[in-house]
Each structure stands twice: as structure tokens, then as C-alpha cells.
CSV table of C-alpha atoms and ligand atoms in Angstrom, one decimal:
chain,number,residue,atom,x,y,z
A,1,UNK,CA,-1.3,-3.7,-28.7
A,2,UNK,CA,-1.5,-2.4,-25.3
A,3,UNK,CA,1.4,-1.3,-23.6
A,4,UNK,CA,1.2,-4.2,-20.8
A,5,UNK,CA,0.1,-6.8,-24.0
A,6,UNK,CA,3.9,-5.9,-25.7
A,7,UNK,CA,5.8,-6.5,-22.3
A,8,UNK,CA,3.9,-9.8,-21.2
A,9,UNK,CA,3.9,-11.4,-24.6
A,10,UNK,CA,7.2,-10.6,-24.5
A,11,UNK,CA,8.0,-12.2,-21.5
A,12,UNK,CA,6.3,-15.1,-22.4
A,13,UNK,CA,8.2,-15.9,-25.3
A,14,UNK,CA,11.9,-15.4,-23.1
A,15,UNK,CA,10.2,-17.6,-20.3
A,16,UNK,CA,7.3,-19.8,-21.4
A,17,UNK,CA,3.6,-19.4,-20.0
A,18,UNK,CA,2.7,-17.5,-17.0
A,19,UNK,CA,0.4,-18.1,-13.7
A,20,UNK,CA,-1.9,-16.1,-14.2
A,21,UNK,CA,-1.5,-14.7,-11.4
A,22,UNK,CA,1.5,-13.2,-12.5
A,23,UNK,CA,-1.0,-11.9,-15.5
A,24,UNK,CA,-3.5,-10.5,-12.9
A,25,UNK,CA,-0.9,-8.9,-11.4
A,26,UNK,CA,0.9,-6.8,-13.9
A,27,UNK,CA,-3.1,-5.9,-15.5
A,28,UNK,CA,-3.7,-4.5,-12.9
A,29,UNK,CA,-1.0,-3.3,-10.2
A,30,UNK,CA,2.1,-2.9,-12.8
A,31,UNK,CA,3.5,0.2,-11.2
A,32,UNK,CA,3.1,2.5,-15.1
A,33,UNK,CA,0.8,0.7,-16.9
A,34,UNK,CA,-1.4,-1.5,-14.3
A,35,UNK,CA,-5.7,-0.9,-14.0
A,36,UNK,CA,-5.6,0.4,-11.5
A,37,UNK,CA,-2.2,2.8,-11.7
A,38,UNK,CA,-3.3,4.5,-14.8
A,39,UNK,CA,-4.6,7.9,-14.7
A,40,UNK,CA,-7.4,7.0,-15.9
A,41,UNK,CA,-9.9,6.9,-13.1
A,42,UNK,CA,-11.5,3.4,-13.1
A,43,UNK,CA,-14.9,4.5,-10.7
A,44,UNK,CA,-18.3,6.1,-11.0
A,45,UNK,CA,-20.4,7.3,-14.7
A,46,UNK,CA,-17.6,8.3,-16.8
A,47,UNK,CA,-15.3,4.7,-15.3
A,48,UNK,CA,-16.1,0.7,-15.5
A,49,UNK,CA,-17.4,0.2,-12.1
A,50,UNK,CA,-20.3,1.7,-9.2
A,51,UNK,CA,-19.3,0.7,-5.8
A,52,UNK,CA,-20.9,1.5,-2.3
A,53,UNK,CA,-18.0,3.9,-1.2
A,54,UNK,CA,-19.1,5.8,-4.8
A,55,UNK,CA,-22.4,5.7,-3.0
A,56,UNK,CA,-22.1,9.0,-0.2
A,57,UNK,CA,-23.0,10.8,2.0
A,58,UNK,CA,-24.8,7.7,2.6
A,59,UNK,CA,-22.7,5.0,2.7
A,60,UNK,CA,-20.0,6.7,4.2
A,61,UNK,CA,-22.7,7.8,7.3
A,62,UNK,CA,-23.6,4.1,8.1
A,63,UNK,CA,-19.8,3.0,7.7
A,64,UNK,CA,-19.0,5.6,10.2
A,65,UNK,CA,-21.8,4.4,12.6
A,66,UNK,CA,-20.7,1.3,12.4
A,67,UNK,CA,-17.1,2.1,13.3
A,68,UNK,CA,-18.5,4.2,16.1
A,69,UNK,CA,-20.0,0.8,17.5
A,70,UNK,CA,-16.4,-0.5,17.4
A,71,UNK,CA,-15.0,2.1,19.2
A,72,UNK,CA,-17.8,2.0,21.7
A,73,UNK,CA,-17.5,-1.8,22.5
A,74,UNK,CA,-13.5,-1.7,22.6
A,75,UNK,CA,-14.4,1.5,25.7
A,76,UNK,CA,-13.3,4.1,23.5
A,77,UNK,CA,-9.6,4.1,24.0
A,78,UNK,CA,-8.0,7.0,23.3
A,79,UNK,CA,-5.7,5.5,20.2
A,80,UNK,CA,-8.7,4.2,18.5
A,81,UNK,CA,-8.1,4.4,14.3
A,82,UNK,CA,-9.8,3.2,11.5
A,83,UNK,CA,-6.7,1.9,8.9
A,84,UNK,CA,-9.0,1.4,5.3
A,85,UNK,CA,-7.3,-1.3,2.6
A,86,UNK,CA,-7.8,-0.9,-0.8
A,87,UNK,CA,-8.8,2.8,-0.4
A,88,UNK,CA,-9.5,3.6,-3.9
A,89,UNK,CA,-10.8,6.7,-4.7
A,90,UNK,CA,-10.6,7.6,-1.0
A,91,UNK,CA,-14.2,8.6,-0.7
A,92,UNK,CA,-14.7,7.2,3.1
A,93,UNK,CA,-12.4,10.1,4.3
A,94,UNK,CA,-14.4,12.4,4.5
A,95,UNK,CA,-17.1,10.0,7.6
A,96,UNK,CA,-14.0,8.4,8.5
A,97,UNK,CA,-11.8,11.4,9.1
A,98,UNK,CA,-12.6,11.6,13.4
A,99,UNK,CA,-11.7,7.6,13.8
A,100,UNK,CA,-8.1,9.0,12.8
A,101,UNK,CA,-9.1,7.2,9.1
A,102,UNK,CA,-5.5,6.1,7.2
A,103,UNK,CA,-6.3,5.5,3.8
A,104,UNK,CA,-3.8,2.6,1.9
A,105,UNK,CA,-3.7,1.5,-1.6
A,106,UNK,CA,-1.1,-0.2,-3.6
A,107,UNK,CA,1.6,2.1,-3.2
A,108,UNK,CA,0.1,5.0,-1.1
A,109,UNK,CA,0.0,4.7,1.9
A,110,UNK,CA,1.1,2.7,5.6
A,111,UNK,CA,-0.3,0.9,8.7
A,112,UNK,CA,0.4,3.1,11.8
A,113,UNK,CA,2.2,0.8,14.1
A,114,UNK,CA,0.3,-0.5,16.8
A,115,UNK,CA,-3.3,0.1,17.3
A,116,UNK,CA,-6.2,-0.3,18.3
A,117,UNK,CA,-9.5,0.3,16.1
A,118,UNK,CA,-10.8,-1.2,13.0
A,119,UNK,CA,-9.4,-2.2,9.7
A,120,UNK,CA,-12.2,-1.5,6.8
A,121,UNK,CA,-12.1,-3.1,3.4
A,122,UNK,CA,-14.6,-2.5,0.6
A,123,UNK,CA,-14.3,-4.5,-2.5
A,124,UNK,CA,-10.2,-5.2,-1.4
A,125,UNK,CA,-9.8,-9.2,-2.1
A,126,UNK,CA,-11.9,-9.5,-5.2
A,127,UNK,CA,-9.2,-7.3,-6.6
A,128,UNK,CA,-6.4,-10.0,-5.1
A,129,UNK,CA,-5.0,-12.2,-8.2
A,130,UNK,CA,-5.4,-15.6,-8.2
A,131,UNK,CA,-5.0,-18.5,-9.9
A,132,UNK,CA,-6.7,-20.5,-12.0
A,133,UNK,CA,-7.3,-25.0,-12.1
A,134,UNK,CA,-8.6,-27.2,-14.6
A,135,UNK,CA,-10.6,-30.0,-13.4
A,136,UNK,CA,-11.5,-32.5,-15.0
A,137,UNK,CA,-11.1,-36.2,-15.9
A,138,UNK,CA,-7.4,-36.2,-17.1
A,139,UNK,CA,-7.1,-34.5,-13.0
A,140,UNK,CA,-6.0,-31.3,-11.0
A,141,UNK,CA,-3.8,-28.9,-13.3
A,142,UNK,CA,-3.2,-25.1,-13.1
A,143,UNK,CA,-3.6,-23.3,-16.1
A,144,UNK,CA,-1.2,-20.2,-17.4
A,145,UNK,CA,-1.6,-17.7,-20.3
A,146,UNK,CA,0.5,-18.0,-23.4
A,147,UNK,CA,0.6,-16.3,-26.0
A,148,UNK,CA,-0.6,-17.5,-29.8
A,149,UNK,CA,-1.6,-16.1,-33.2
A,150,UNK,CA,-1.3,-12.3,-32.0
A,151,UNK,CA,-3.3,-12.6,-28.4
A,152,UNK,CA,-3.1,-14.5,-25.1
A,153,UNK,CA,-4.7,-18.1,-24.3
A,154,UNK,CA,-5.1,-20.4,-22.2
A,155,UNK,CA,-3.1,-23.4,-21.7
A,156,UNK,CA,-3.6,-26.1,-19.1
A,157,UNK,CA,-0.1,-26.6,-17.8
A,158,UNK,CA,1.5,-29.0,-14.9
A,159,UNK,CA,-0.8,-30.9,-12.4
A,160,UNK,CA,-1.0,-28.6,-9.4
A,161,UNK,CA,0.6,-29.9,-6.2
A,162,UNK,CA,0.0,-29.9,-2.3
A,163,UNK,CA,-1.4,-27.8,-0.6
A,164,UNK,CA,-3.9,-26.1,-3.3
A,165,UNK,CA,-4.2,-29.6,-4.8
A,166,UNK,CA,-6.5,-30.5,-1.1
A,167,UNK,CA,-8.0,-27.3,-1.3
A,168,UNK,CA,-9.2,-28.0,-4.7
A,169,UNK,CA,-10.8,-31.4,-3.9
A,170,UNK,CA,-12.7,-30.4,-1.3
A,171,UNK,CA,-13.9,-27.8,-2.9
A,172,UNK,CA,-14.5,-29.7,-6.4
A,173,UNK,CA,-16.3,-32.4,-4.4
A,174,UNK,CA,-19.8,-30.1,-3.9
A,175,UNK,CA,-19.7,-31.1,-7.6
A,176,UNK,CA,-22.0,-33.5,-9.0
A,177,UNK,CA,-20.8,-33.1,-12.7
A,178,UNK,CA,-16.7,-32.7,-11.9
A,179,UNK,CA,-16.2,-33.2,-16.1
A,180,UNK,CA,-14.4,-30.2,-16.0
A,181,UNK,CA,-14.5,-27.3,-13.9
A,182,UNK,CA,-12.2,-24.2,-13.3
A,183,UNK,CA,-11.5,-23.3,-9.6
A,184,UNK,CA,-9.6,-19.7,-8.6
A,185,UNK,CA,-7.2,-19.8,-6.0
A,186,UNK,CA,-7.2,-16.8,-4.0
A,187,UNK,CA,-2.8,-17.2,-3.6
A,188,UNK,CA,-2.9,-13.5,-2.1
A,189,UNK,CA,-5.6,-14.1,0.2
A,190,UNK,CA,-3.8,-15.2,3.6
A,191,UNK,CA,-0.7,-12.6,3.3
A,192,UNK,CA,-3.0,-9.9,2.6
A,193,UNK,CA,-5.4,-10.5,5.7
A,194,UNK,CA,-1.8,-11.0,7.8
A,195,UNK,CA,-1.0,-7.7,7.0
A,196,UNK,CA,-4.0,-6.0,7.3
A,197,UNK,CA,-4.4,-7.9,11.1
A,198,UNK,CA,-1.1,-7.9,12.2
A,199,UNK,CA,-0.4,-4.3,13.4
A,200,UNK,CA,-4.4,-4.5,15.2
A,201,UNK,CA,-3.9,-5.0,18.8
A,202,UNK,CA,-7.4,-5.1,19.1
A,203,UNK,CA,-10.4,-3.9,17.9
A,204,UNK,CA,-12.0,-5.4,14.4
A,205,UNK,CA,-11.6,-6.2,10.8
A,206,UNK,CA,-14.8,-5.3,8.7
A,207,UNK,CA,-14.9,-6.5,5.0
A,208,UNK,CA,-17.3,-6.5,2.4
A,209,UNK,CA,-17.1,-7.8,-0.6
A,210,UNK,CA,-18.8,-10.2,-3.1
A,211,UNK,CA,-18.3,-14.4,-3.2
A,212,UNK,CA,-19.4,-17.2,-2.6
A,213,UNK,CA,-19.2,-19.8,0.9
A,214,UNK,CA,-17.8,-23.6,-0.3
A,215,UNK,CA,-21.2,-25.1,-1.1
A,216,UNK,CA,-22.1,-22.1,-3.0
A,217,UNK,CA,-19.4,-23.0,-5.6
A,218,UNK,CA,-22.1,-24.7,-7.5
A,219,UNK,CA,-22.9,-21.7,-8.7
A,220,UNK,CA,-20.0,-21.3,-10.4
A,221,UNK,CA,-18.6,-24.2,-12.8
A,222,UNK,CA,-16.8,-22.2,-15.3
A,223,UNK,CA,-14.9,-20.5,-12.1
A,224,UNK,CA,-15.7,-16.2,-11.4
A,225,UNK,CA,-12.9,-14.3,-13.3
A,226,UNK,CA,-14.3,-11.4,-15.3
A,227,UNK,CA,-13.6,-7.8,-16.5
A,228,UNK,CA,-15.5,-4.8,-16.6
A,229,UNK,CA,-15.4,-2.3,-18.8
A,230,UNK,CA,-17.8,1.0,-19.6
A,231,UNK,CA,-20.3,-0.5,-17.3
A,232,UNK,CA,-20.5,-3.7,-18.9
A,233,UNK,CA,-19.3,-7.3,-18.2
A,234,UNK,CA,-16.7,-8.9,-20.6
A,235,UNK,CA,-15.2,-13.1,-20.0
A,236,UNK,CA,-12.4,-12.4,-21.5
A,237,UNK,CA,-9.9,-11.9,-19.1
A,238,UNK,CA,-7.4,-11.9,-21.0
A,239,UNK,CA,-8.5,-9.1,-23.2
A,240,UNK,CA,-6.1,-6.0,-23.1
A,241,UNK,CA,-4.0,-6.8,-19.7
A,242,UNK,CA,-4.2,-2.9,-17.9
A,243,UNK,CA,-7.5,-1.5,-20.1
A,244,UNK,CA,-10.2,-3.2,-18.3
A,245,UNK,CA,-10.8,-4.4,-14.8
A,246,UNK,CA,-10.2,-8.6,-13.7
A,247,UNK,CA,-12.2,-10.1,-10.5
A,248,UNK,CA,-12.0,-13.0,-8.9
A,249,UNK,CA,-15.7,-13.9,-6.3
A,250,UNK,CA,-14.0,-14.2,-2.9
A,251,UNK,CA,-14.2,-17.4,-1.4
A,252,UNK,CA,-15.8,-17.1,2.0
A,253,UNK,CA,-15.1,-20.4,3.6
A,254,UNK,CA,-11.0,-19.7,2.9
A,255,UNK,CA,-11.5,-16.1,3.9
A,256,UNK,CA,-12.7,-17.6,7.4
A,257,UNK,CA,-9.7,-20.9,7.8
A,258,UNK,CA,-7.3,-17.7,7.2
A,259,UNK,CA,-9.0,-16.0,9.9
A,260,UNK,CA,-8.9,-18.6,12.3
A,261,UNK,CA,-5.7,-19.1,11.5
A,262,UNK,CA,-4.4,-15.3,12.4
A,263,UNK,CA,-6.3,-15.6,15.7
A,264,UNK,CA,-9.2,-13.7,14.3
A,265,UNK,CA,-12.6,-14.8,15.6
A,266,UNK,CA,-15.0,-14.6,13.1
A,267,UNK,CA,-18.3,-12.3,14.7
A,268,UNK,CA,-20.5,-12.1,11.7
A,269,UNK,CA,-20.7,-13.2,8.5
A,270,UNK,CA,-24.1,-11.6,6.8
A,271,UNK,CA,-25.4,-9.8,3.7
A,272,UNK,CA,-24.3,-6.4,3.3
A,273,UNK,CA,-28.1,-5.7,4.4
A,274,UNK,CA,-28.6,-7.6,7.4
A,275,UNK,CA,-24.7,-5.1,8.2
A,276,UNK,CA,-26.5,-2.5,7.3
A,277,UNK,CA,-29.8,-2.4,8.5
A,278,UNK,CA,-28.5,-3.5,11.7
A,279,UNK,CA,-26.2,0.2,11.9
A,280,UNK,CA,-29.1,1.7,10.9
A,281,UNK,CA,-31.9,0.2,13.0
A,282,UNK,CA,-31.3,2.4,16.4
A,283,UNK,CA,-32.0,5.3,14.2
A,284,UNK,CA,-34.6,4.3,11.7
A,285,UNK,CA,-31.6,5.4,9.2
A,286,UNK,CA,-32.1,8.8,10.5
A,287,UNK,CA,-28.2,10.0,10.1
A,288,UNK,CA,-27.8,8.3,7.5
A,289,UNK,CA,-30.6,10.0,5.2
A,290,UNK,CA,-30.0,13.6,6.6
A,291,UNK,CA,-30.4,16.4,4.1
A,292,UNK,CA,-31.4,20.5,3.3
A,293,UNK,CA,-33.6,19.5,1.1
A,294,UNK,CA,-36.5,17.5,-0.3
A,295,UNK,CA,-34.3,17.0,-3.2
A,296,UNK,CA,-31.1,16.0,-1.4
A,297,UNK,CA,-33.5,13.3,1.1
A,298,UNK,CA,-35.1,11.9,-2.1
A,299,UNK,CA,-31.6,11.7,-3.7
A,300,UNK,CA,-30.3,9.9,-0.7
A,301,UNK,CA,-33.2,7.1,0.3
A,302,UNK,CA,-32.7,6.1,-3.4
A,303,UNK,CA,-28.7,5.6,-1.7
A,304,UNK,CA,-30.4,4.0,0.5
A,305,UNK,CA,-32.5,1.6,-1.2
A,306,UNK,CA,-29.9,1.0,-3.8
A,307,UNK,CA,-27.1,-0.8,-0.3
A,308,UNK,CA,-29.9,-2.4,0.8
A,309,UNK,CA,-32.0,-3.8,-2.2
A,310,UNK,CA,-29.7,-3.0,-5.3
A,311,UNK,CA,-26.2,-4.4,-4.0
A,312,UNK,CA,-27.2,-5.5,0.0
A,313,UNK,CA,-28.2,-9.6,-1.4
A,314,UNK,CA,-25.6,-9.6,-3.8
A,315,UNK,CA,-22.3,-8.5,-1.4
A,316,UNK,CA,-21.6,-10.0,2.0
A,317,UNK,CA,-20.1,-8.4,4.9
A,318,UNK,CA,-17.5,-10.0,7.5
A,319,UNK,CA,-16.6,-9.2,10.9
A,320,UNK,CA,-13.8,-10.7,12.4
A,321,UNK,CA,-12.2,-9.8,15.9
A,322,UNK,CA,-8.8,-9.2,17.3
A,323,UNK,CA,-9.1,-10.2,21.0
A,324,UNK,CA,-5.6,-8.1,23.1
A,325,UNK,CA,-2.9,-10.2,24.8
A,326,UNK,CA,-4.5,-11.0,28.5
A,327,UNK,CA,-3.4,-8.0,31.1
A,328,UNK,CA,-0.4,-9.5,33.4
B,1,SAM,C1,-12.3,-2.4,-6.6
B,1,SAM,S1,-11.1,-1.5,-5.9
B,1,SAM,C2,-12.5,-1.1,-4.8
B,1,SAM,C3,-12.0,1.0,-4.1
B,1,SAM,C4,-12.9,1.5,-2.7
B,1,SAM,N1,-12.8,0.4,-2.1
B,1,SAM,C5,-14.1,1.1,-3.1
B,1,SAM,O1,-15.4,0.8,-2.3
B,1,SAM,O2,-14.2,1.9,-4.3
B,1,SAM,C6,-10.3,-2.5,-5.1
B,1,SAM,C7,-9.3,-1.2,-4.6
B,1,SAM,O3,-7.9,-2.5,-3.4
B,1,SAM,C8,-6.4,-2.0,-4.2
B,1,SAM,N2,-5.4,-3.0,-3.5
B,1,SAM,C9,-5.6,-4.5,-4.5
B,1,SAM,N3,-4.4,-4.9,-3.7
B,1,SAM,C10,-4.1,-4.4,-2.7
B,1,SAM,C11,-3.8,-4.1,-1.5
B,1,SAM,N4,-2.6,-5.5,-1.6
B,1,SAM,N5,-3.2,-3.2,-0.4
B,1,SAM,C12,-3.9,-2.1,-0.4
B,1,SAM,N6,-4.9,-1.9,-1.2
B,1,SAM,C13,-5.1,-2.9,-2.7
B,1,SAM,C14,-6.5,-1.5,-5.6
B,1,SAM,O4,-5.7,-1.0,-5.5
B,1,SAM,C15,-7.9,-0.7,-5.5
B,1,SAM,O5,-8.1,0.5,-5.5
């Protein structure tokens, strides 16, 4: 039994079944036992999954080129910075250093005071805790995590209230068959985006992630929660909290609504492939593929291929713009 299994089951026995966001928060971010807070490195070959940030130097060079474009668009301001949220292992640092890179992750780093520049996030939003709702003939209910027979189990709990009820009704309306659906509530998304954008005086938020638009939710009648362990996808997200990753696809239509409430204008919503193609087109990827010998050149071409064709259509890139207050 993991240490978190012990403490979470004790919490359930003392206070009743938990909201899934509480379970996911502890599983990923408990300061001692959370998946992202433990000593063990979850990323890369020896870990549980790869992200684009491990495809270096090509990903770093292309993001640096995109950030450079943003700096030019903003008129090369002296206080330009790039603040990366959910920086993980810090692989972007060497490529974004020239832009005054600041790395933020849970328990590490802090946003500067007001700044002009870029807020960058790769696979941050899919790692935010969510709640889970069941839609059925019987109504719309929250799902909670119980402890039965020595294992965590899903329990149908109280009816869902406003405003999330309307959120679920809007999404559920896209399905022809609504006899049983599971839908996640992105309960931390807006406050996280607000924290990212608040210190930004003027500039851009660039976020890369996997997810769905409201219409695309029909692909996920059972929700999108997934765990990863040793490069295998695992459906049961309640097993061994703290040992395996838990993710939920990002609801991009909701993200766009949050952005608009925060006065961030959505400039682009595109596939990662399209974002990278636009970024690399000015020099036909020459800078990104610069190498000292043939072997290194072949490796970089393989990285670009993986980014464009392996991840390029699955991942999306959202570019939001914050315009400065008009000068008086
Ligand atoms: C899937 S990992 C991606 C890491 C890195 N960006 C990459 O591409 O490899 C998600 C990261 O987001 C971090 N994270 C989650 N919630 C966060 C928050 N509210 N603020 C900052 N970082 C957060 C996690 O600790 C984790 O390092």
C-alpha cells in the first residue's frame, strides 16, 4: 500500500468520499508523496512518458524562434521576459535563457512583478486537478472517490449544482446517446490561467496541450482521465496514487471562454504542427536543424519529424494576446 493510499483512505474513513479533484491534487502534488513532488523523475526513457520538451534541441530552438517573433511584434521592449509555467525538468531553460527565462512549477519559482513578454506552458493544463460528473437518465451527479474492500472506488454522489451544471448540460447536448456519460470539470483552469496572465502587462500566452473543443467531446463518452506508468496508458486512475501520472484532456472551448473573461484575445488556435511549420518556415527549419555532423543532423531531423507528425496533430497550440492599457 502506498503512503498516499494510507492517508487518503484514512481521510475517506474519517470524512466520507472525496471529490476527485482532492484525490488528484494529492496524487500529483502532495508535498511529500505526490507524483510530481517525489525524487523519482517521471519524464523520459526511464520514466513514464515523454513530452515535447524532451525533444531537444529542436523543440527548444523552435519555441525560442516563436518567442523571438513575439518580442519583435511587441517592439523589442527592454523588460521583455518569458515566464514558463509547469516547467517540469527545466529542459526549455537553455533555449529561452536569452529572453530572461523564469521557470515556475509547483513549489518552485515565482512570477516576476509586472512584465512584458510571453507566458509559455507545455502540457500544464492537462495536469491540473479536475472533478468528474456522471450524466445518466437519473440526472447529473458528481462522482466521488470512496474506499471499499481495500481499494479506491468510484461512487455516485450529490447532484451537480450551478454553474458547472450548465457547463455539463452544454457539453452533454453534443451527444446523441446521453444514457451514460462521464465528463470532467476543469475546476482549476480559470484560476491558473488568471495567475499566469495577471502579471503580464502586455504580450502573449502560448500554451501547448492535448484536448478537445466542445464539439469534439463526442469522442469521449467515458471522459478523458488517463494514467501513465512506464510508457503504458492505464485506464484505472484510482490505483496507487502518487505512483502513476493522472491527466485529463484540456477542454479548449472552456479555455477560450476563460481567456475572454480575463481579457486575453485568442489570436490563434491551431495544431502543434501548424504552429511549428509557421515558426520554422522563414528559414526552412535551418536554425532548428543546425548540427555539427551527419549523425547529429539525422537525430535532429528525427526530432522534427516526431514533433510534426508524431505529436503535431494530437497536440494543439493556443496563442492568446494581452494588450497593454492605452497610454494616457
Ligand atoms: C506534464 S508535466 C509537463 C512538464 C514540462 N512542461 C514538459 O513539457 O515536460 C506538467 C507540469 O506542470 C506542473 N504544474 C501543475 N500545476 C501547476 C501549477 N498550478 N503551477 C505551476 N506548475 C504546475 C507539474 O508539477 C508538472 O511539472
